[in-house]
Amino acid sequence: MKRTLTVVLIALCALTPAAAQTQGGRRPAPARGAGRQATRPAPARPTPTPYVPHSTAIKLGSGAPDPVAQACGCESQQPLPDVLAVVNGVKITRADLSAAVQDRVRSYQQQVIDARKRELDVQINSKLLEAEAKKRGTTASKLLQTEVVAKTVAPTDAEVRAFYDQNKARLEAGAGRAIAFEEVRGDVVEYLRYQKEQDAAQKFSERLRAASQVQVLAREVTPPATPAERARVLATVNGEKITSGDIEDALRPLVYQTQEQAYMLRKNAIDTRINDMLLEQEAQKRKVTTDALFQSEVKAKVPVVTEAEAQRFYDENKSRI
């Protein structure tokens, strides 16, 4: 509840990272034994140091650290290995990660950077809200209800219609079909009221700041480079300190989520490339095309789904379908 109220106070919408997806349009081939060998160090999993299998001689990357990853504070201090996998002597390097994968990783990392910039305001406003609530002998929730929610005027029909008219083309483009006013009226009302609450919350926050002693000591909120830097004071609210450690502790769930997303994106890309290379090498060995090999070794060996199996699946999943 406390953090929800504070996010409302700073009039900012939190961003949720999209779920990691694998690369599309590429066919994974099962990695068979029979003389095949593929070794892979795990790419940037959220652990203190990268994992490198003992059977593979891999050197950690020696290039300059990624500035986005550094600002994010959600990667190991060591860069990714130069070589991410070896398939029968053929190396898969960092350069083999597609631009789409790398851009997606950066987008996740950028969300942490943006959240870190907002978090200082979140914590400042949280302390101001709690102090004012204590002063009035009430709770932060009731204070926010009184000063923000109760004072927010519902949007008028004219405002709702104007918003619909201005955004109709975008709404229909996103839905891929015509959108009638009555179909989205309720959502527009809710959105406009939310915007009004944000404006009221921002003004209330400014009044609280004006009546308090708030000092912001950091021009830019960056992740601590060392454990000692966690004690760095970023701001004070009526003499109470907000440290770098406070910010990092609050962001820990988002940072961990970003680490997992980046890891899975890279892992899926490497796994796909490994399987493609194994398929290509085996096709060359047999002097056939990759499509022919995939057809003979995979598609041709998949049993036909019977009517009974289809009916059983439907019966078991009818409610979900």
CSV table of C-alpha atoms in Angstrom, one decimal:
chain,number,residue,atom,x,y,z
A,1,MET,CA,0.0,0.0,0.0
A,2,LYS,CA,2.8,2.4,0.9
A,3,ARG,CA,4.6,2.2,-2.4
A,4,THR,CA,1.3,2.3,-4.3
A,5,LEU,CA,0.4,5.6,-2.7
A,6,THR,CA,3.8,7.0,-3.3
A,7,VAL,CA,3.8,6.1,-7.0
A,8,VAL,CA,0.5,7.9,-7.3
A,9,LEU,CA,2.0,10.9,-5.6
A,10,ILE,CA,4.8,11.4,-8.1
A,11,ALA,CA,2.3,11.2,-11.0
A,12,LEU,CA,4.3,8.6,-12.9
A,13,CYS,CA,3.2,5.3,-14.4
A,14,ALA,CA,5.4,2.3,-13.7
A,15,LEU,CA,6.6,0.4,-16.7
A,16,THR,CA,6.4,-3.4,-16.7
A,17,PRO,CA,9.0,-5.2,-18.8
A,18,ALA,CA,7.5,-7.4,-21.4
A,19,ALA,CA,8.0,-11.1,-21.1
A,20,ALA,CA,11.1,-12.4,-22.8
A,21,GLN,CA,10.5,-14.1,-26.2
A,22,THR,CA,12.6,-16.4,-28.2
A,23,GLN,CA,13.7,-15.6,-31.8
A,24,GLY,CA,11.0,-16.6,-34.2
A,25,GLY,CA,11.2,-18.1,-37.7
A,26,ARG,CA,14.1,-20.5,-36.9
A,27,ARG,CA,13.7,-24.2,-36.6
A,28,PRO,CA,15.3,-25.8,-33.6
A,29,ALA,CA,16.9,-29.2,-34.3
A,30,PRO,CA,17.4,-31.8,-31.6
A,31,ALA,CA,21.0,-32.0,-30.6
A,32,ARG,CA,22.1,-35.6,-31.0
A,33,GLY,CA,25.1,-37.4,-29.6
A,34,ALA,CA,27.1,-39.5,-32.2
A,35,GLY,CA,30.2,-37.4,-32.2
A,36,ARG,CA,28.4,-34.1,-31.8
A,37,GLN,CA,29.7,-31.7,-29.2
A,38,ALA,CA,28.4,-28.2,-28.2
A,39,THR,CA,29.7,-26.4,-25.2
A,40,ARG,CA,28.2,-23.2,-23.9
A,41,PRO,CA,29.0,-20.9,-20.9
A,42,ALA,CA,25.9,-19.4,-19.5
A,43,PRO,CA,25.4,-15.8,-20.8
A,44,ALA,CA,25.1,-13.2,-18.0
A,45,ARG,CA,22.9,-15.1,-15.6
A,46,PRO,CA,22.2,-13.1,-12.5
A,47,THR,CA,25.0,-14.6,-10.4
A,48,PRO,CA,28.1,-12.8,-9.0
A,49,THR,CA,30.4,-14.2,-11.8
A,50,PRO,CA,29.7,-15.8,-15.2
A,51,TYR,CA,29.6,-19.6,-15.2
A,52,VAL,CA,32.1,-21.3,-17.5
A,53,PRO,CA,32.1,-25.1,-17.9
A,54,HIS,CA,35.5,-26.6,-16.8
A,55,SER,CA,35.8,-28.5,-20.1
A,56,THR,CA,35.8,-25.3,-22.2
A,57,ALA,CA,38.6,-22.8,-22.2
A,58,ILE,CA,36.8,-19.5,-22.5
A,59,LYS,CA,38.2,-16.0,-21.8
A,60,LEU,CA,36.0,-13.4,-20.3
A,61,GLY,CA,35.4,-10.4,-22.5
A,62,SER,CA,38.1,-7.8,-22.5
A,63,GLY,CA,36.2,-5.0,-24.3
A,64,ALA,CA,34.9,-1.9,-22.7
A,65,PRO,CA,31.8,-2.5,-20.5
A,66,ASP,CA,28.4,-1.7,-21.9
A,67,PRO,CA,27.5,1.8,-20.6
A,68,VAL,CA,23.8,0.9,-20.6
A,69,ALA,CA,24.5,-2.3,-18.5
A,70,GLN,CA,26.7,-0.2,-16.1
A,71,ALA,CA,24.0,2.4,-15.7
A,72,CYS,CA,21.4,-0.4,-15.1
A,73,GLY,CA,23.5,-2.0,-12.4
A,74,CYS,CA,21.9,-5.3,-13.3
A,75,GLU,CA,24.9,-7.2,-14.9
A,76,SER,CA,28.0,-8.7,-13.6
A,77,GLN,CA,31.0,-6.4,-13.4
A,78,GLN,CA,32.7,-8.6,-16.0
A,79,PRO,CA,31.6,-8.3,-19.6
A,80,LEU,CA,30.0,-11.2,-21.4
A,81,PRO,CA,32.5,-13.9,-22.6
A,82,ASP,CA,33.9,-13.2,-26.1
A,83,VAL,CA,33.0,-16.8,-27.1
A,84,LEU,CA,29.5,-17.9,-26.0
A,85,ALA,CA,29.5,-21.5,-27.3
A,86,VAL,CA,31.6,-23.9,-29.4
A,87,VAL,CA,29.9,-26.3,-31.8
A,88,ASN,CA,32.3,-28.9,-33.2
A,89,GLY,CA,35.1,-26.4,-33.1
A,90,VAL,CA,33.0,-23.5,-34.6
A,91,LYS,CA,32.7,-20.6,-32.2
A,92,ILE,CA,29.6,-18.6,-31.5
A,93,THR,CA,30.6,-15.1,-30.3
A,94,ARG,CA,28.9,-12.1,-28.8
A,95,ALA,CA,28.8,-10.6,-32.3
A,96,ASP,CA,26.5,-13.5,-33.3
A,97,LEU,CA,23.8,-12.2,-31.0
A,98,SER,CA,21.3,-10.5,-33.3
A,99,ALA,CA,20.6,-6.8,-33.1
A,100,ALA,CA,17.0,-7.6,-32.1
A,101,VAL,CA,18.2,-9.6,-29.1
A,102,GLN,CA,20.7,-6.9,-28.0
A,103,ASP,CA,18.1,-4.1,-28.5
A,104,ARG,CA,15.6,-6.0,-26.4
A,105,VAL,CA,18.2,-6.5,-23.6
A,106,ARG,CA,19.0,-2.8,-23.6
A,107,SER,CA,15.3,-2.0,-23.5
A,108,TYR,CA,14.9,-4.0,-20.3
A,109,GLN,CA,18.0,-2.4,-18.8
A,110,GLN,CA,16.7,1.0,-19.7
A,111,GLN,CA,13.6,0.4,-17.7
A,112,VAL,CA,15.7,-0.2,-14.6
A,113,ILE,CA,17.6,3.0,-15.4
A,114,ASP,CA,14.4,5.0,-15.7
A,115,ALA,CA,13.0,3.4,-12.5
A,116,ARG,CA,16.1,4.3,-10.6
A,117,LYS,CA,15.6,8.0,-11.6
A,118,ARG,CA,12.0,7.9,-10.4
A,119,GLU,CA,12.8,6.0,-7.2
A,120,LEU,CA,14.4,8.9,-5.4
A,121,ASP,CA,11.3,11.0,-5.9
A,122,VAL,CA,9.2,8.0,-4.8
A,123,GLN,CA,11.1,7.7,-1.5
A,124,ILE,CA,11.1,11.5,-0.9
A,125,ASN,CA,7.4,11.7,-1.4
A,126,SER,CA,6.8,8.6,0.7
A,127,LYS,CA,8.5,10.2,3.7
A,128,LEU,CA,6.7,13.5,3.2
A,129,LEU,CA,3.3,11.7,3.0
A,130,GLU,CA,4.0,9.7,6.2
A,131,ALA,CA,5.2,12.8,8.1
A,132,GLU,CA,2.1,14.8,7.1
A,133,ALA,CA,-0.2,11.9,8.0
A,134,LYS,CA,1.4,11.6,11.4
A,135,LYS,CA,1.1,15.3,11.9
A,136,ARG,CA,-2.6,15.2,11.2
A,137,GLY,CA,-3.2,12.1,13.2
A,138,THR,CA,-4.3,9.9,10.3
A,139,THR,CA,-2.9,7.3,7.9
A,140,ALA,CA,-1.2,7.9,4.6
A,141,SER,CA,-4.0,6.1,2.8
A,142,LYS,CA,-6.7,8.3,4.4
A,143,LEU,CA,-4.6,11.4,3.8
A,144,LEU,CA,-4.3,10.6,0.1
A,145,GLN,CA,-8.0,9.9,-0.1
A,146,THR,CA,-8.8,13.3,1.4
A,147,GLU,CA,-6.3,15.4,-0.5
A,148,VAL,CA,-6.2,13.7,-3.9
A,149,VAL,CA,-9.1,11.3,-4.6
A,150,ALA,CA,-11.9,13.3,-2.9
A,151,LYS,CA,-10.8,16.5,-4.7
A,152,THR,CA,-10.6,15.0,-8.1
A,153,VAL,CA,-13.5,16.0,-10.3
A,154,ALA,CA,-14.9,13.4,-12.7
A,155,PRO,CA,-14.3,14.1,-16.4
A,156,THR,CA,-17.3,15.7,-18.2
A,157,ASP,CA,-19.0,14.1,-21.1
A,158,ALA,CA,-17.5,16.8,-23.4
A,159,GLU,CA,-14.0,15.8,-22.2
A,160,VAL,CA,-14.6,12.1,-22.7
A,161,ARG,CA,-16.0,12.7,-26.2
A,162,ALA,CA,-13.1,15.1,-27.1
A,163,PHE,CA,-10.5,12.5,-26.0
A,164,TYR,CA,-12.3,9.8,-28.1
A,165,ASP,CA,-12.4,12.0,-31.2
A,166,GLN,CA,-8.7,13.0,-30.9
A,167,ASN,CA,-7.5,9.4,-30.4
A,168,LYS,CA,-10.1,7.4,-32.5
A,169,ALA,CA,-7.6,6.7,-35.3
A,170,ARG,CA,-5.0,5.4,-32.9
A,171,LEU,CA,-7.5,3.3,-31.0
A,172,GLU,CA,-8.8,1.7,-34.2
A,173,ALA,CA,-5.3,1.2,-35.6
A,174,GLY,CA,-4.3,-0.7,-32.5
A,175,ALA,CA,-7.5,-2.8,-32.5
A,176,GLY,CA,-7.4,-3.4,-36.2
A,177,ARG,CA,-11.1,-2.6,-36.5
A,178,ALA,CA,-13.7,0.2,-36.0
A,179,ILE,CA,-14.2,1.3,-32.4
A,180,ALA,CA,-17.5,2.8,-31.4
A,181,PHE,CA,-17.6,5.5,-28.7
A,182,GLU,CA,-19.8,3.6,-26.3
A,183,GLU,CA,-17.5,0.6,-26.6
A,184,VAL,CA,-14.6,2.5,-24.9
A,185,ARG,CA,-16.4,5.2,-23.0
A,186,GLY,CA,-15.9,3.5,-19.6
A,187,ASP,CA,-12.2,3.1,-20.2
A,188,VAL,CA,-11.8,6.7,-21.4
A,189,VAL,CA,-13.6,7.9,-18.2
A,190,GLU,CA,-11.3,5.8,-16.0
A,191,TYR,CA,-8.2,7.0,-17.9
A,192,LEU,CA,-9.1,10.7,-17.7
A,193,ARG,CA,-10.0,10.5,-14.0
A,194,TYR,CA,-6.7,8.8,-13.4
A,195,GLN,CA,-4.9,11.7,-15.2
A,196,LYS,CA,-6.8,14.2,-13.1
A,197,GLU,CA,-5.8,12.3,-9.9
A,198,GLN,CA,-2.2,12.4,-11.1
A,199,ASP,CA,-2.3,16.2,-11.5
A,200,ALA,CA,-3.9,16.6,-8.0
A,201,ALA,CA,-1.3,14.3,-6.5
A,202,GLN,CA,1.6,16.2,-8.1
A,203,LYS,CA,0.2,19.5,-6.7
A,204,PHE,CA,-0.2,18.0,-3.3
A,205,SER,CA,3.4,16.6,-3.5
A,206,GLU,CA,4.7,20.1,-4.4
A,207,ARG,CA,2.8,21.7,-1.4
A,208,LEU,CA,4.4,19.1,1.0
A,209,ARG,CA,7.8,19.8,-0.4
A,210,ALA,CA,7.4,23.5,0.0
A,211,ALA,CA,6.5,23.1,3.6
A,212,SER,CA,9.4,20.7,4.4
A,213,GLN,CA,13.1,20.7,4.4
A,214,VAL,CA,14.1,18.6,1.3
A,215,GLN,CA,17.6,18.5,0.0
A,216,VAL,CA,18.5,16.5,-3.1
A,217,LEU,CA,22.2,15.9,-3.0
A,218,ALA,CA,22.7,13.8,-6.1
A,219,ARG,CA,22.3,15.2,-9.6
A,220,GLU,CA,22.1,11.7,-11.0
A,221,VAL,CA,21.1,8.5,-9.3
A,222,THR,CA,23.5,5.8,-10.3
A,223,PRO,CA,24.1,2.2,-9.0
A,224,PRO,CA,26.8,1.9,-6.3
A,225,ALA,CA,30.1,0.7,-7.8
A,226,THR,CA,31.2,-0.8,-4.5
A,227,PRO,CA,29.4,-2.0,-1.3
A,228,ALA,CA,30.7,1.1,0.5
A,229,GLU,CA,28.9,3.4,-2.0
A,230,ARG,CA,25.6,2.1,-0.7
A,231,ALA,CA,26.0,4.5,2.2
A,232,ARG,CA,26.1,7.5,-0.2
A,233,VAL,CA,23.4,10.0,0.8
A,234,LEU,CA,21.3,11.0,-2.2
A,235,ALA,CA,18.8,13.2,-0.4
A,236,THR,CA,17.5,14.2,3.1
A,237,VAL,CA,13.9,14.8,4.1
A,238,ASN,CA,13.6,16.8,7.3
A,239,GLY,CA,17.0,15.5,8.3
A,240,GLU,CA,16.2,11.9,7.5
A,241,LYS,CA,18.7,10.4,5.0
A,242,ILE,CA,17.9,8.5,1.8
A,243,THR,CA,20.9,6.5,0.7
A,244,SER,CA,22.0,4.7,-2.4
A,245,GLY,CA,21.4,1.4,-0.6
A,246,ASP,CA,17.7,2.4,0.0
A,247,ILE,CA,17.2,2.9,-3.7
A,248,GLU,CA,18.9,-0.4,-4.6
A,249,ASP,CA,16.9,-2.4,-2.0
A,250,ALA,CA,13.7,-1.0,-3.4
A,251,LEU,CA,14.7,-1.8,-7.0
A,252,ARG,CA,16.0,-5.3,-6.2
A,253,PRO,CA,12.9,-7.2,-7.6
A,254,LEU,CA,13.0,-5.2,-10.8
A,255,VAL,CA,16.7,-5.7,-11.2
A,256,TYR,CA,16.4,-9.5,-10.7
A,257,GLN,CA,13.6,-9.7,-13.2
A,258,THR,CA,15.7,-7.8,-15.7
A,259,GLN,CA,18.6,-10.2,-15.1
A,260,GLU,CA,16.4,-13.2,-15.8
A,261,GLN,CA,14.9,-11.6,-18.9
A,262,ALA,CA,18.3,-10.8,-20.4
A,263,TYR,CA,19.7,-14.2,-19.5
A,264,MET,CA,16.8,-16.0,-21.2
A,265,LEU,CA,16.9,-13.9,-24.3
A,266,ARG,CA,20.6,-14.6,-24.8
A,267,LYS,CA,20.3,-18.3,-23.8
A,268,ASN,CA,17.4,-18.9,-26.3
A,269,ALA,CA,19.3,-17.1,-29.1
A,270,ILE,CA,22.4,-19.2,-28.4
A,271,ASP,CA,20.4,-22.5,-28.2
A,272,THR,CA,18.7,-21.7,-31.5
A,273,ARG,CA,22.1,-20.9,-33.1
A,274,ILE,CA,23.6,-24.1,-31.8
A,275,ASN,CA,20.7,-26.2,-33.1
A,276,ASP,CA,20.9,-24.5,-36.5
A,277,MET,CA,24.6,-25.2,-36.7
A,278,LEU,CA,24.2,-28.9,-35.8
A,279,LEU,CA,21.5,-29.2,-38.4
A,280,GLU,CA,23.6,-27.6,-41.0
A,281,GLN,CA,26.7,-29.7,-40.2
A,282,GLU,CA,24.7,-32.9,-40.2
A,283,ALA,CA,23.1,-32.0,-43.5
A,284,GLN,CA,26.5,-31.3,-45.1
A,285,LYS,CA,27.7,-34.7,-43.8
A,286,ARG,CA,24.8,-36.5,-45.4
A,287,LYS,CA,24.9,-34.3,-48.5
A,288,VAL,CA,21.3,-33.2,-48.2
A,289,THR,CA,19.5,-30.0,-47.6
A,290,THR,CA,18.6,-28.9,-44.1
A,291,ASP,CA,15.0,-29.0,-45.0
A,292,ALA,CA,15.3,-32.6,-46.2
A,293,LEU,CA,17.1,-33.6,-43.1
A,294,PHE,CA,14.6,-31.9,-40.8
A,295,GLN,CA,11.8,-33.6,-42.7
A,296,SER,CA,13.3,-37.1,-42.5
A,297,GLU,CA,14.5,-36.9,-38.9
A,298,VAL,CA,11.7,-34.9,-37.2
A,299,LYS,CA,8.6,-34.4,-39.2
A,300,ALA,CA,8.5,-37.9,-40.7
A,301,LYS,CA,8.9,-39.4,-37.2
A,302,VAL,CA,6.1,-37.5,-35.5
A,303,PRO,CA,3.1,-39.8,-35.1
A,304,VAL,CA,-0.2,-38.8,-36.6
A,305,VAL,CA,-2.7,-37.4,-34.1
A,306,THR,CA,-5.7,-39.8,-33.9
A,307,GLU,CA,-9.3,-38.7,-33.6
A,308,ALA,CA,-9.4,-40.3,-30.2
A,309,GLU,CA,-6.4,-38.2,-29.0
A,310,ALA,CA,-7.9,-35.0,-30.4
A,311,GLN,CA,-11.2,-35.8,-28.7
A,312,ARG,CA,-9.6,-36.5,-25.4
A,313,PHE,CA,-7.6,-33.3,-25.5
A,314,TYR,CA,-10.7,-31.3,-26.3
A,315,ASP,CA,-12.7,-33.0,-23.5
A,316,GLU,CA,-9.9,-32.3,-20.9
A,317,ASN,CA,-9.5,-28.6,-22.0
A,318,LYS,CA,-13.0,-27.7,-23.1
A,319,SER,CA,-13.6,-25.2,-20.3
A,320,ARG,CA,-10.3,-23.4,-21.0
A,321,ILE,CA,-10.9,-23.4,-24.8
